[in-house]
Amino acid sequence: QKEVEQNSGPLSVPEGAIASLNCTYSDRGSQSFFWYRQYSGKSPELIMSIYSNGDKEDGRFTAQLNKASQYVSLLIRDSQPSDSATYLCAGSNDYKLSFGAGTTVTVRA
Amino acid sequence: DAGVIQSPRHEVTEMGQEVTLRCKPISGHDYLFWYRQTMMRGLELLIYFNNNVPIDDSGMPEDRFSAKMPNASFSTLKIQPSEPRDSAVYFCASSLAGEKNIQYFGAGTRLSVL
């Protein structure tokens, strides 16, 4: 079992809708969590980081962290075709990152 | 800032050959990471360095893999001898202590071993 599990997807949403991505982790020592976006054939790009329980908003993106439930999520509001990508969830309790398998999101125009 | 620079971008080689991948981290960053990404296994950490010193190489799959960081601005990942199952995209990333482990990835090297 991977340390970080993501809902497998793929996820298809219409343009303008909310895309919801979920992630659970097994290492209770994990303190930092990240969402990376990876376009096909490209490298992972950091879009959100979250370190404490609650919500963190950045533009159309909202990350949520619940350490008691060992759960991290990412909401993408007003989804755009340019949001079509694979989203990787990662957790860390030191300087190592453990990545989930990724969720592929397709935004239909 | 030029970001993390990797070379070559693509490498095609034959089984049994030696392969060397190169990475230049972001200037001033003191952590460097090597990852491998495949469809089957996703993104896996192979090894990481702090201040040029290898800290954790538990992800290195076999003795055929080795990594060095002779100075703060250069690292290599070597596979000798290469095998078809080594075909993957290899990423290098760097981070700065105190930036809460935000890692910046290079463009990657796509390796094909025939």
CSV table of C-alpha atoms in Angstrom, one decimal:
chain,number,residue,atom,x,y,z
A,1,GLN,CA,0.0,0.0,0.0
A,2,LYS,CA,1.3,3.4,-1.0
A,3,GLU,CA,1.8,6.0,1.8
A,4,VAL,CA,-0.4,8.4,-0.1
A,5,GLU,CA,-3.6,7.2,-1.9
A,6,GLN,CA,-5.6,9.3,-4.3
A,7,ASN,CA,-9.0,8.7,-5.7
A,8,SER,CA,-8.1,7.0,-8.9
A,9,GLY,CA,-10.2,9.0,-11.4
A,10,PRO,CA,-10.1,9.8,-14.2
A,11,LEU,CA,-12.3,12.8,-13.4
A,12,SER,CA,-14.2,14.6,-16.2
A,13,VAL,CA,-16.0,17.8,-15.4
A,14,PRO,CA,-17.7,20.4,-17.6
A,15,GLU,CA,-16.1,23.8,-18.0
A,16,GLY,CA,-17.1,26.1,-15.1
A,17,ALA,CA,-17.8,23.3,-12.7
A,18,ILE,CA,-16.0,22.4,-9.5
A,19,ALA,CA,-13.5,19.6,-9.6
A,20,SER,CA,-12.9,17.8,-6.3
A,21,LEU,CA,-9.8,15.7,-5.7
A,22,ASN,CA,-9.2,13.6,-2.6
A,23,CYS,CA,-6.1,12.1,-1.0
A,24,THR,CA,-5.5,10.1,2.1
A,25,TYR,CA,-2.2,9.3,3.8
A,26,SER,CA,-1.0,6.7,6.2
A,27,ASP,CA,2.0,8.3,7.9
A,28,ARG,CA,0.7,10.2,10.9
A,29,GLY,CA,4.0,11.9,11.2
A,30,SER,CA,3.5,13.8,7.9
A,31,GLN,CA,3.4,17.5,8.5
A,32,SER,CA,3.4,19.1,5.0
A,33,PHE,CA,1.2,18.4,2.1
A,34,PHE,CA,1.4,19.5,-1.5
A,35,TRP,CA,-0.6,19.4,-4.7
A,36,TYR,CA,1.3,19.3,-7.9
A,37,ARG,CA,-0.1,19.6,-11.4
A,38,GLN,CA,1.5,17.7,-14.2
A,39,TYR,CA,0.6,18.3,-17.8
A,40,SER,CA,1.2,15.4,-20.2
A,41,GLY,CA,4.9,15.1,-21.0
A,42,LYS,CA,5.9,17.8,-18.6
A,43,SER,CA,7.3,18.0,-15.1
A,44,PRO,CA,5.3,18.3,-11.8
A,45,GLU,CA,4.5,21.9,-10.9
A,46,LEU,CA,3.6,23.0,-7.4
A,47,ILE,CA,0.1,24.6,-7.2
A,48,MET,CA,-0.7,24.4,-3.5
A,49,SER,CA,1.0,23.7,-0.2
A,50,ILE,CA,-0.8,23.2,3.2
A,51,TYR,CA,0.6,22.6,6.6
A,52,SER,CA,-2.2,23.1,9.2
A,53,ASN,CA,-5.7,21.9,9.5
A,54,GLY,CA,-8.4,23.8,7.7
A,55,ASP,CA,-8.7,25.4,4.3
A,56,LYS,CA,-6.2,27.4,2.2
A,57,GLU,CA,-7.4,29.3,-0.8
A,58,ASP,CA,-5.3,30.6,-3.7
A,59,GLY,CA,-7.3,31.9,-6.6
A,60,ARG,CA,-9.5,29.2,-8.0
A,61,PHE,CA,-7.8,26.5,-5.9
A,62,THR,CA,-8.7,25.5,-2.3
A,63,ALA,CA,-6.8,22.9,-0.4
A,64,GLN,CA,-8.2,21.3,2.7
A,65,LEU,CA,-6.3,19.4,5.4
A,66,ASN,CA,-7.7,17.2,8.2
A,67,LYS,CA,-4.9,15.6,10.1
A,68,ALA,CA,-7.2,13.7,12.4
A,69,SER,CA,-8.8,11.9,9.4
A,70,GLN,CA,-5.5,11.9,7.5
A,71,TYR,CA,-7.2,13.5,4.6
A,72,VAL,CA,-6.2,16.1,2.0
A,73,SER,CA,-8.3,17.5,-0.7
A,74,LEU,CA,-8.1,20.0,-3.6
A,75,LEU,CA,-11.1,21.9,-5.1
A,76,ILE,CA,-10.8,23.6,-8.4
A,77,ARG,CA,-13.5,26.1,-8.9
A,78,ASP,CA,-14.7,27.4,-12.3
A,79,SER,CA,-12.7,24.7,-14.0
A,80,GLN,CA,-11.1,25.7,-17.3
A,81,PRO,CA,-9.8,23.5,-20.2
A,82,SER,CA,-6.3,24.6,-19.2
A,83,ASP,CA,-6.9,22.7,-15.9
A,84,SER,CA,-6.9,19.4,-17.7
A,85,ALA,CA,-3.9,17.6,-16.2
A,86,THR,CA,-2.9,15.0,-13.7
A,87,TYR,CA,-2.9,16.2,-10.1
A,88,LEU,CA,-0.4,14.6,-7.7
A,89,CYS,CA,-0.9,14.7,-4.0
A,90,ALA,CA,2.3,14.5,-1.8
A,91,GLY,CA,3.0,14.3,1.9
A,92,SER,CA,6.2,14.8,3.9
A,93,ASN,CA,7.4,14.4,7.4
A,94,ASP,CA,10.9,15.3,6.8
A,95,TYR,CA,12.5,16.3,3.5
A,96,LYS,CA,11.2,13.3,1.6
A,97,LEU,CA,8.0,13.6,-0.4
A,98,SER,CA,5.7,10.6,-0.9
A,99,PHE,CA,3.5,11.0,-4.0
A,100,GLY,CA,0.1,9.5,-4.7
A,101,ALA,CA,-0.5,7.9,-8.1
A,102,GLY,CA,-2.3,11.0,-9.4
A,103,THR,CA,-5.8,11.9,-10.6
A,104,THR,CA,-6.3,12.8,-14.2
A,105,VAL,CA,-8.7,15.6,-14.7
A,106,THR,CA,-10.3,16.5,-18.0
A,107,VAL,CA,-12.3,19.7,-18.3
A,108,ARG,CA,-14.9,19.5,-21.1
A,109,ALA,CA,-15.5,22.7,-23.1
B,1,ASP,CA,16.2,32.1,-12.1
B,2,ALA,CA,16.8,29.4,-14.6
B,3,GLY,CA,15.2,26.7,-12.5
B,4,VAL,CA,16.4,23.1,-12.2
B,5,ILE,CA,18.3,22.1,-15.4
B,6,GLN,CA,18.5,18.5,-16.5
B,7,SER,CA,20.3,17.0,-19.4
B,8,PRO,CA,19.9,15.3,-21.7
B,9,ARG,CA,16.1,15.7,-22.3
B,10,HIS,CA,15.9,12.4,-24.1
B,11,GLU,CA,18.2,9.4,-24.1
B,12,VAL,CA,18.0,6.3,-26.2
B,13,THR,CA,20.4,3.5,-25.5
B,14,GLU,CA,20.9,-0.2,-25.8
B,15,MET,CA,20.7,-2.7,-23.0
B,16,GLY,CA,24.0,-3.0,-21.3
B,17,GLN,CA,25.2,0.5,-22.0
B,18,GLU,CA,26.1,3.0,-19.3
B,19,VAL,CA,23.8,6.0,-19.0
B,20,THR,CA,24.6,9.2,-17.2
B,21,LEU,CA,21.9,11.8,-16.3
B,22,ARG,CA,22.8,15.2,-15.2
B,23,CYS,CA,21.2,17.9,-13.0
B,24,LYS,CA,21.9,21.4,-12.0
B,25,PRO,CA,19.8,22.5,-9.0
B,26,ILE,CA,18.5,26.0,-8.4
B,27,SER,CA,21.4,28.2,-7.2
B,28,GLY,CA,21.4,28.4,-3.4
B,29,HIS,CA,19.2,25.3,-2.9
B,30,ASP,CA,20.7,22.8,-0.4
B,31,TYR,CA,18.6,19.8,-1.1
B,32,LEU,CA,18.6,17.8,-4.3
B,33,PHE,CA,16.3,14.9,-5.2
B,34,TRP,CA,16.3,12.2,-7.9
B,35,TYR,CA,12.9,10.7,-8.9
B,36,ARG,CA,11.8,8.1,-11.4
B,37,GLN,CA,8.3,8.2,-12.9
B,38,THR,CA,6.7,5.2,-14.7
B,39,MET,CA,3.1,4.4,-15.5
B,40,MET,CA,3.1,1.4,-13.2
B,41,ARG,CA,4.9,2.8,-10.2
B,42,GLY,CA,4.2,6.5,-10.4
B,43,LEU,CA,6.7,9.0,-9.1
B,44,GLU,CA,9.3,7.4,-6.8
B,45,LEU,CA,12.1,9.0,-4.9
B,46,LEU,CA,15.4,7.3,-5.6
B,47,ILE,CA,17.9,9.3,-3.5
B,48,TYR,CA,18.4,12.8,-2.0
B,49,PHE,CA,21.3,14.9,-1.0
B,50,ASN,CA,21.7,17.7,1.6
B,51,ASN,CA,24.7,20.0,1.1
B,52,ASN,CA,26.1,17.5,-1.4
B,53,VAL,CA,26.0,14.6,1.0
B,54,PRO,CA,23.7,11.6,0.2
B,55,ILE,CA,21.1,11.3,3.0
B,56,ASP,CA,18.8,8.6,1.9
B,57,ASP,CA,19.4,6.2,-1.0
B,58,SER,CA,16.8,3.6,0.1
B,59,GLY,CA,14.8,4.2,-3.1
B,60,MET,CA,17.7,3.3,-5.4
B,61,PRO,CA,16.5,0.0,-7.0
B,62,GLU,CA,19.7,-1.9,-7.5
B,63,ASP,CA,23.5,-1.6,-7.4
B,64,ARG,CA,23.4,-0.7,-11.0
B,65,PHE,CA,22.2,2.7,-10.0
B,66,SER,CA,24.6,5.3,-8.4
B,67,ALA,CA,24.3,9.0,-7.8
B,68,LYS,CA,26.9,11.6,-7.0
B,69,MET,CA,26.9,15.3,-6.1
B,70,PRO,CA,30.5,16.6,-6.4
B,71,ASN,CA,29.5,20.2,-5.7
B,72,ALA,CA,26.5,22.3,-4.9
B,73,SER,CA,25.7,23.0,-8.6
B,74,PHE,CA,25.9,19.5,-10.1
B,75,SER,CA,24.7,16.0,-9.7
B,76,THR,CA,24.7,12.8,-11.7
B,77,LEU,CA,22.6,9.7,-11.8
B,78,LYS,CA,24.4,6.8,-13.4
B,79,ILE,CA,22.9,3.4,-14.5
B,80,GLN,CA,25.5,0.7,-15.4
B,81,PRO,CA,24.6,-1.6,-17.1
B,82,SER,CA,21.2,-0.3,-18.3
B,83,GLU,CA,18.2,-2.6,-18.8
B,84,PRO,CA,14.9,-2.2,-20.6
B,85,ARG,CA,13.0,-2.0,-17.3
B,86,ASP,CA,15.0,1.2,-16.5
B,87,SER,CA,13.0,3.0,-19.2
B,88,ALA,CA,11.3,5.8,-17.5
B,89,VAL,CA,11.3,9.6,-17.0
B,90,TYR,CA,13.9,10.7,-14.4
B,91,PHE,CA,13.3,13.9,-12.6
B,92,CYS,CA,15.7,16.0,-10.6
B,93,ALA,CA,14.3,18.4,-8.0
B,94,SER,CA,15.8,20.9,-5.5
B,95,SER,CA,14.6,22.7,-2.5
B,96,LEU,CA,15.8,25.2,0.1
B,97,ALA,CA,15.8,24.3,3.8
B,98,GLY,CA,13.4,26.7,5.5
B,99,GLU,CA,11.0,26.8,2.6
B,100,LYS,CA,9.0,24.0,4.1
B,101,ASN,CA,10.2,21.4,1.6
B,102,ILE,CA,8.8,23.0,-1.5
B,103,GLN,CA,10.5,21.1,-4.3
B,104,TYR,CA,11.1,22.5,-7.8
B,105,PHE,CA,11.3,20.0,-10.5
B,106,GLY,CA,13.5,20.0,-13.7
B,107,ALA,CA,12.0,19.1,-17.1
B,108,GLY,CA,13.1,15.5,-16.7
B,109,THR,CA,15.1,13.1,-18.9
B,110,ARG,CA,13.1,10.5,-20.8
B,111,LEU,CA,15.2,7.3,-20.9
B,112,SER,CA,14.5,4.5,-23.4
B,113,VAL,CA,16.6,1.4,-23.1
B,114,LEU,CA,16.2,-0.9,-26.1
